[in-house]
Coordinates of C-alpha atoms in Angstrom, one line a residue:
M10 CA -23.5 -8.9 22.2
P11 CA -21.8 -6.4 24.6
G12 CA -19.1 -8.0 26.7
P13 CA -19.5 -9.2 30.3
A14 CA -19.6 -6.8 33.2
R15 CA -16.5 -4.9 34.2
I16 CA -17.9 -3.7 37.5
I17 CA -19.9 -6.0 39.8
A18 CA -21.6 -5.3 43.1
I19 CA -22.5 -8.2 45.5
D20 CA -24.6 -7.7 48.6
D21 CA -27.2 -9.5 50.7
E22 CA -29.1 -6.3 51.5
L23 CA -31.2 -5.5 48.4
D24 CA -31.8 -1.8 49.3
H25 CA -28.1 -1.2 49.7
L26 CA -27.3 -3.0 46.5
R27 CA -29.9 -1.1 44.5
G28 CA -28.7 2.2 45.9
L29 CA -25.1 1.5 45.0
V30 CA -25.8 0.2 41.5
S31 CA -28.2 3.0 40.7
G32 CA -25.8 5.6 41.8
L33 CA -23.0 4.1 39.7
N34 CA -25.2 3.7 36.7
R35 CA -26.5 7.3 36.9
S36 CA -22.9 8.5 36.9
G37 CA -22.1 6.5 33.8
W38 CA -20.4 3.5 35.4
A39 CA -22.3 0.4 34.3
C40 CA -22.5 -2.1 37.1
L41 CA -23.9 -5.6 37.4
Q42 CA -26.1 -6.1 40.4
V43 CA -25.9 -9.5 42.2
K44 CA -28.1 -10.3 45.2
Y45 CA -26.5 -12.8 47.6
P46 CA -27.3 -15.7 47.7
E47 CA -30.3 -15.9 45.3
E48 CA -28.6 -14.6 42.1
I49 CA -25.1 -16.1 42.5
S50 CA -25.8 -19.1 40.4
G51 CA -27.5 -17.1 37.7
I52 CA -24.6 -15.0 36.4
E53 CA -21.9 -15.9 33.8
P54 CA -18.3 -15.6 34.9
C55 CA -16.9 -12.1 34.4
S56 CA -13.3 -12.8 33.6
H57 CA -12.4 -9.3 32.6
V58 CA -14.0 -7.6 35.6
R59 CA -12.0 -4.6 36.9
I60 CA -13.8 -3.6 40.1
V61 CA -15.7 -5.9 42.4
F62 CA -17.8 -4.5 45.2
S63 CA -18.6 -6.9 48.0
D64 CA -20.3 -6.6 51.3
L65 CA -18.1 -8.3 53.9
H66 CA -21.0 -9.8 56.0
L67 CA -22.9 -11.8 53.4
D68 CA -23.9 -14.7 55.7
A69 CA -26.7 -13.5 58.0
G70 CA -26.1 -16.5 60.2
S71 CA -22.5 -15.7 61.0
A72 CA -21.3 -13.1 63.4
M73 CA -19.2 -10.2 62.2
G74 CA -16.4 -11.4 64.4
D75 CA -16.3 -14.7 62.6
S76 CA -13.8 -13.3 60.0
T77 CA -12.6 -16.6 58.7
K78 CA -16.1 -17.7 57.5
N79 CA -16.9 -14.2 56.1
F80 CA -13.6 -14.0 54.3
G81 CA -14.1 -17.6 52.9
I82 CA -17.4 -16.6 51.4
V83 CA -15.9 -13.7 49.5
M84 CA -13.0 -15.9 48.3
S85 CA -15.5 -18.5 47.1
L86 CA -17.5 -15.9 45.2
L87 CA -14.3 -14.8 43.4
E88 CA -13.2 -18.4 42.6
T89 CA -16.5 -20.0 41.6
T90 CA -18.8 -17.1 40.5
V91 CA -16.9 -14.1 39.2
K92 CA -13.7 -16.0 38.1
P93 CA -11.6 -12.9 37.2
V94 CA -8.3 -13.3 35.4
G95 CA -7.1 -9.9 36.7
P96 CA -6.2 -7.3 37.3
Y97 CA -9.1 -6.2 39.5
L98 CA -9.7 -4.1 42.6
L99 CA -11.8 -5.5 45.4
V100 CA -13.8 -2.8 47.2
V101 CA -15.2 -3.9 50.6
W102 CA -18.6 -2.1 50.7
T103 CA -19.3 -2.5 54.3
S104 CA -20.1 -0.8 57.7
F105 CA -17.0 -2.5 59.1
P106 CA -14.1 -1.1 57.0
D107 CA -11.5 -2.1 59.5
Y108 CA -11.7 -5.7 58.3
A109 CA -10.4 -5.0 54.8
A110 CA -6.8 -5.5 55.8
G111 CA -7.6 -8.9 57.2
L112 CA -9.4 -9.9 54.1
A113 CA -6.5 -8.8 51.9
A114 CA -4.1 -11.0 54.0
Y115 CA -6.5 -13.9 53.9
L116 CA -6.8 -13.8 50.1
T117 CA -3.1 -13.3 49.5
T118 CA -2.3 -16.6 51.3
R119 CA -5.3 -18.7 50.4
I120 CA -6.8 -17.8 47.0
G121 CA -5.6 -20.2 44.3
D122 CA -8.0 -20.8 41.5
V123 CA -8.0 -17.1 40.4
P124 CA -5.5 -14.2 40.9
A125 CA -5.7 -12.2 44.0
P126 CA -6.9 -8.6 43.7
V127 CA -4.4 -5.9 43.1
A128 CA -5.7 -4.4 46.4
V129 CA -8.5 -4.8 48.9
V130 CA -9.8 -1.3 49.8
P131 CA -12.7 -0.3 52.2
L132 CA -15.5 2.0 51.3
D133 CA -17.7 2.7 54.3
K134 CA -21.4 2.6 53.9
A135 CA -21.9 4.9 56.9
G136 CA -23.0 8.4 55.9
R137 CA -23.3 7.5 52.2
M138 CA -26.9 6.2 52.1
D139 CA -30.2 7.6 53.2
E140 CA -32.9 5.7 55.1
E141 CA -34.2 4.2 51.8
G142 CA -30.8 2.8 50.8
R143 CA -30.0 5.4 48.1
L144 CA -26.7 7.0 47.7
I145 CA -26.9 10.5 49.2
D146 CA -24.3 12.0 46.8
P147 CA -23.5 9.7 43.8
A148 CA -21.0 12.2 42.4
A149 CA -19.0 12.3 45.6
F150 CA -19.1 8.5 45.8
V151 CA -17.7 8.1 42.2
S152 CA -15.1 10.7 43.0
D153 CA -14.0 8.7 46.1
L154 CA -14.0 5.5 44.0
K155 CA -11.7 7.2 41.4
K156 CA -9.3 8.1 44.2
L157 CA -9.2 4.5 45.4
V158 CA -8.3 3.4 41.8
A159 CA -5.7 6.2 41.5
E160 CA -4.0 5.0 44.7
Q161 CA -3.0 1.9 42.7
P162 CA -1.1 3.8 40.0
Q163 CA 0.0 0.9 37.8
F164 CA -3.5 -0.6 37.9
A165 CA -4.9 2.9 37.1
A166 CA -2.5 3.3 34.2
L167 CA -3.3 0.0 32.6
L168 CA -7.0 0.7 32.9
N169 CA -6.4 4.0 31.1
W170 CA -4.6 2.2 28.3
E171 CA -7.3 -0.4 28.1
Q172 CA -10.0 2.2 27.9
N173 CA -8.2 4.0 25.1
V174 CA -7.9 0.7 23.2
L175 CA -11.6 0.0 23.7
G176 CA -12.3 3.5 22.3
A177 CA -10.1 2.8 19.3
A178 CA -12.0 -0.4 18.6
A179 CA -15.3 1.4 19.0
G180 CA -14.1 4.1 16.6
T181 CA -13.2 1.4 14.0
V182 CA -16.7 -0.1 14.2
S183 CA -18.2 3.4 13.8
E184 CA -16.1 4.0 10.7
I185 CA -17.5 0.8 9.2
I186 CA -21.0 1.9 9.9
A187 CA -20.3 5.3 8.3
L188 CA -19.3 3.6 5.0
A189 CA -22.9 2.4 4.6
R190 CA -24.5 5.7 5.4
P191 CA -26.2 7.7 2.6
G192 CA -24.2 10.6 1.3
K193 CA -25.4 14.0 0.1
P194 CA -28.6 14.2 -1.9
G195 CA -28.0 13.1 -5.5
A196 CA -24.8 11.1 -4.6
P197 CA -24.6 7.5 -5.7
P198 CA -26.1 5.2 -3.0
P199 CA -23.4 3.6 -0.9
P200 CA -23.1 -0.2 -0.4
N201 CA -25.2 -1.5 2.5
L202 CA -23.5 -2.9 5.7
T203 CA -23.9 -6.4 4.4
Q204 CA -21.9 -5.6 1.3
V205 CA -19.3 -3.7 3.2
L206 CA -18.6 -6.7 5.5
A207 CA -18.6 -9.2 2.6
Q208 CA -16.2 -7.1 0.6
L209 CA -13.8 -6.8 3.6
A210 CA -13.9 -10.5 4.1
K211 CA -13.3 -11.3 0.4
A212 CA -10.4 -8.8 0.1
A213 CA -8.7 -10.2 3.1
V214 CA -8.7 -13.9 2.5
G215 CA -10.2 -14.5 -1.0
P216 CA -13.8 -15.4 -1.8
Q217 CA -13.1 -19.1 -1.7
N218 CA -11.8 -19.0 1.9
V219 CA -14.3 -16.7 3.6
E220 CA -16.6 -19.6 4.7
M221 CA -13.8 -21.3 6.5
D222 CA -13.9 -18.6 9.2
R223 CA -15.9 -15.4 8.7
F224 CA -14.6 -13.8 11.8
R225 CA -11.0 -14.5 10.9
A226 CA -11.6 -13.1 7.4
V227 CA -13.0 -9.7 8.6
N228 CA -10.5 -9.5 11.4
K229 CA -7.7 -9.7 8.9
A230 CA -9.1 -6.7 7.1
L231 CA -9.8 -4.6 10.2
L232 CA -6.7 -5.4 12.3
P233 CA -4.4 -3.0 10.4
I234 CA -6.9 -0.2 10.8
L235 CA -7.3 -0.9 14.5
A236 CA -3.5 -1.2 15.0
D237 CA -3.1 2.2 13.3
R238 CA -5.7 3.9 15.4
I239 CA -4.0 2.5 18.6
G240 CA -0.5 3.3 17.3
V241 CA -1.3 7.1 16.9
L242 CA -3.0 7.5 20.3
R243 CA -1.7 10.5 22.2
G244 CA -2.4 11.0 25.9
G245 CA -4.6 13.9 27.0
E246 CA -4.5 15.5 30.4
E247 CA -6.5 12.7 32.0
D248 CA -4.2 10.1 30.4
K249 CA -1.1 11.9 31.6
A250 CA -2.4 12.1 35.1
A251 CA -3.1 8.4 35.1
W252 CA 0.4 7.6 34.0
A253 CA 2.2 10.2 36.1
S254 CA 2.8 7.7 38.9
A255 CA 2.9 4.5 37.0
F256 CA 6.7 4.4 37.2
A257 CA 9.5 6.6 38.4
D258 CA 12.5 8.0 36.5
G259 CA 14.7 5.6 38.4
D260 CA 12.8 2.7 36.9
L261 CA 13.8 3.8 33.4
K262 CA 17.5 3.5 34.3
A263 CA 17.3 0.2 36.1
G264 CA 18.2 -3.0 34.2
L265 CA 16.5 -6.4 34.2
A266 CA 17.7 -9.7 35.6
P267 CA 17.9 -12.2 32.7
P268 CA 15.0 -14.4 34.0
F269 CA 12.6 -11.5 34.1
A270 CA 13.8 -10.1 30.8
A271 CA 13.1 -13.6 29.4
R272 CA 9.6 -13.5 30.7
L273 CA 9.0 -10.1 29.1
N274 CA 10.4 -11.3 25.8
R275 CA 8.0 -14.3 25.9
F276 CA 5.1 -11.9 26.5
L277 CA 6.1 -9.7 23.6
H278 CA 7.2 -12.2 21.1
V279 CA 6.1 -15.8 21.9
E280 CA 2.6 -17.3 22.1
H281 CA 1.4 -20.7 23.1
A282 CA 0.6 -22.6 19.9
P283 CA -2.6 -24.7 19.8
E284 CA -2.2 -28.3 19.2
A285 CA -4.9 -28.4 16.7
A286 CA -3.1 -26.1 14.3
G287 CA 0.0 -28.4 14.0
G288 CA 2.6 -26.6 11.8
S289 CA 0.0 -25.0 9.5
Q290 CA 0.1 -21.5 11.0
R291 CA 2.8 -19.0 10.1
G292 CA 5.3 -18.5 12.8
T293 CA 4.6 -21.8 14.5
V294 CA 7.7 -23.5 16.0
V295 CA 7.4 -27.3 15.8
E296 CA 9.4 -30.2 17.1
L297 CA 11.6 -31.9 14.4
P298 CA 9.3 -34.4 12.7
K299 CA 10.1 -38.1 12.7
S300 CA 10.8 -37.9 8.9
L301 CA 13.9 -35.9 9.7
G302 CA 15.1 -38.2 12.5
G303 CA 18.3 -40.2 12.4
D304 CA 20.3 -40.2 9.1
A305 CA 17.5 -38.3 7.3
F306 CA 18.6 -35.1 9.1
E307 CA 22.0 -35.3 7.4
R308 CA 20.7 -36.3 4.0
R309 CA 18.2 -33.4 4.0
F310 CA 20.5 -30.7 5.4
G311 CA 24.0 -31.8 4.6
I312 CA 25.2 -31.6 8.2
T313 CA 25.3 -33.9 11.2
R314 CA 23.0 -33.1 14.1
D315 CA 25.8 -32.3 16.5
G316 CA 28.8 -31.6 14.1
A317 CA 31.0 -28.6 13.8
E318 CA 29.0 -27.1 10.9
A319 CA 25.8 -27.3 12.9
R320 CA 27.4 -25.7 15.9
R321 CA 28.9 -22.9 13.8
D322 CA 25.7 -22.2 11.7
F323 CA 23.3 -22.2 14.7
A324 CA 25.4 -20.4 17.3
I325 CA 26.1 -23.4 19.5
K326 CA 29.4 -23.5 21.5
K327 CA 31.9 -26.1 20.3
E328 CA 32.1 -27.7 23.8
S329 CA 28.3 -27.8 24.4
G330 CA 26.7 -31.2 25.1
V331 CA 23.7 -32.3 23.0
E332 CA 21.4 -31.6 26.0
K333 CA 22.1 -27.9 25.6
W334 CA 19.9 -27.5 22.5
S335 CA 16.9 -28.9 20.6
W336 CA 16.3 -28.9 16.9
R337 CA 13.1 -27.1 15.7
L338 CA 11.4 -26.0 12.5
V339 CA 9.8 -22.6 12.0
Q340 CA 7.0 -22.1 9.6
I341 CA 7.8 -19.1 7.4
Q342 CA 4.9 -19.0 4.9
A343 CA 4.2 -15.5 3.4
P344 CA 1.3 -13.8 5.2
C345 CA -0.6 -13.3 2.0
D346 CA -0.3 -17.0 1.1
E347 CA -1.5 -18.0 4.5
A348 CA -4.5 -15.6 4.4
Q349 CA -5.5 -16.6 0.9
K350 CA -4.9 -20.3 1.6
N351 CA -2.9 -20.5 -1.6
P352 CA -1.9 -24.1 -2.6
G353 CA 1.6 -25.4 -2.5
P354 CA 4.0 -26.8 0.1
L355 CA 4.6 -24.9 3.3
P356 CA 8.1 -23.6 3.8
F357 CA 10.0 -24.2 7.1
V358 CA 13.5 -23.1 8.2
L359 CA 15.7 -25.2 10.6
A360 CA 16.4 -23.7 14.0
A361 CA 18.1 -24.6 17.2
E362 CA 16.6 -23.8 20.5
V363 CA 19.7 -23.0 22.6
V364 CA 20.1 -22.7 26.3
W365 CA 20.6 -19.0 26.9
D366 CA 23.8 -19.2 28.9
D367 CA 25.4 -21.6 26.4
R368 CA 25.0 -19.4 23.3
G369 CA 27.7 -18.8 20.7
Q370 CA 28.2 -16.2 18.0
V371 CA 25.4 -15.7 15.4
I372 CA 26.7 -15.6 11.9
D373 CA 25.4 -13.5 9.0
A374 CA 23.1 -16.1 7.5
A375 CA 21.4 -16.8 10.9
W376 CA 19.0 -14.9 13.1
G377 CA 18.9 -15.1 16.8
S378 CA 15.9 -14.3 18.9
P379 CA 16.0 -12.4 22.2
C380 CA 16.2 -14.5 25.3
F381 CA 12.7 -15.8 26.3
S382 CA 11.4 -18.2 28.9
T383 CA 10.1 -21.7 28.4
E384 CA 9.0 -24.4 30.8
A385 CA 12.6 -25.7 30.6
G386 CA 14.2 -22.3 31.4
E387 CA 15.6 -19.4 29.4
V388 CA 16.5 -20.0 25.8
R389 CA 16.9 -18.3 22.5
L390 CA 16.0 -19.6 19.0
V391 CA 18.6 -19.4 16.3
L392 CA 17.6 -20.1 12.7
N393 CA 19.7 -20.2 9.5
S394 CA 18.3 -19.0 6.2
R395 CA 20.4 -21.6 4.3
Y396 CA 18.5 -24.5 5.9
Q397 CA 15.0 -24.5 4.4
V398 CA 12.7 -27.4 3.8
D399 CA 9.1 -27.7 2.5
F400 CA 6.3 -30.0 3.6
S401 CA 2.8 -30.4 2.3
A402 CA 0.0 -28.9 4.3
A403 CA -1.2 -32.3 5.3
E404 CA 2.2 -33.2 6.7
A405 CA 2.6 -29.9 8.5
A406 CA -0.7 -30.4 10.2
T407 CA 0.7 -33.5 12.0
F408 CA 3.7 -31.7 13.4
K409 CA 3.8 -31.0 17.2
P410 CA 3.8 -27.3 17.9
V411 CA 5.9 -25.9 20.7
Y412 CA 5.0 -22.2 20.5
R413 CA 4.3 -19.5 17.9
L414 CA 6.5 -16.5 17.1
R415 CA 4.4 -13.3 17.0
E416 CA 4.1 -11.2 13.9
Q417 CA 6.6 -8.5 14.9
V418 CA 9.3 -11.2 15.2
M419 CA 8.2 -13.0 12.0
S420 CA 8.6 -9.7 10.1
E421 CA 12.2 -9.5 11.2
V422 CA 12.8 -13.1 10.4
S423 CA 11.4 -12.7 6.9
H424 CA 13.5 -9.7 6.3
R425 CA 16.7 -11.5 7.4
I426 CA 15.9 -14.6 5.3
H427 CA 15.1 -12.6 2.1
S428 CA 17.8 -10.0 2.5
H429 CA 20.4 -12.7 2.9
G430 CA 19.1 -14.6 -0.1
A431 CA 19.0 -11.5 -2.2
R432 CA 22.5 -10.2 -1.3
P433 CA 24.6 -9.3 -4.3
G434 CA 28.0 -10.7 -5.1
I435 CA 30.7 -9.9 -7.7
I436 CA 34.0 -11.2 -8.6
R437 CA 36.8 -9.2 -7.1
F438 CA 40.6 -9.1 -7.6

């Protein structure tokens, strides 16, 4: 089904609500209408809402001057009904626009269960509606709304990118439908849509694995197409205008403090790993299992846990205490083997999660990640291609995941491991 609403309007005056929503809809901006308080309990959370219209005086029993109560009602609606995850713009649709700044300050200091809006902006009802509650000039209203969005340039730019990505996804779906359309008269009949989807799923994960997760199977086939469509997007005039004020030239020259760089790297390259997956998913970083504890570590890898060889091969300073790093395993199964659920043990490579400011020199056989943030602070992961170990799928499923390295990082890891293992060597004199 189509996704949840991205624009919501909440008001206790039905005529005003209908007029607002009708004007937006006729201008091509789909908007969910919510009458307060009757319809509040009947809507599903709209976590990806981008614009929320709300009257400021929703409680007929409270005076307009009772700002704390009115502000609290709006905050409660955001936290318990809409439940946005952000970013979103809160438009105060009211005859009392001067109260918008007070509402913004109230939400900034008190809202806790959901993110605060990127901005709280007023849009005065006065002069915009006729006696029957209809928008007098919907086109002018939408134009004013676009200006309010443009006044938040970073928000506007991200919405522009999001809209382009949604367009790329819609285009991908359209191409799938086109595969099942009849061709020219006399041409062989094409496969129907059922056959197209079945063939995509089968080709991606193998016929024996489709029923494990049909969504995953088709997604594996469509993801490269969608990624390509997004990757070749080029901005038109409207896109360029949206991005013109998103950042300044000076921002390109400025550096990043290590803690913020670590947060960006985590966003780009590291994802929370679900407990249920264990170590069965490619790229998952797991805690060292009990089977490799104690003396078993040295018997399996040929080095002591904190000896000179371990420190050299995993870029740990000679003088570092054992509290400065943690041993991990990284699941490095080939993508095709994971997709096809091919039998056989799962390969892992030994890695050290090293405190960022205690790092040493990474040798040729090793790979060091960028600095990224964890709950314990800023770290980097150093793995060494010489220290590989296999476990059965059943064993790997019991491992405790810490996080998962995203595919871009795993492609670099795979290249480092295989290029080091395939390096040539000759006898020289």
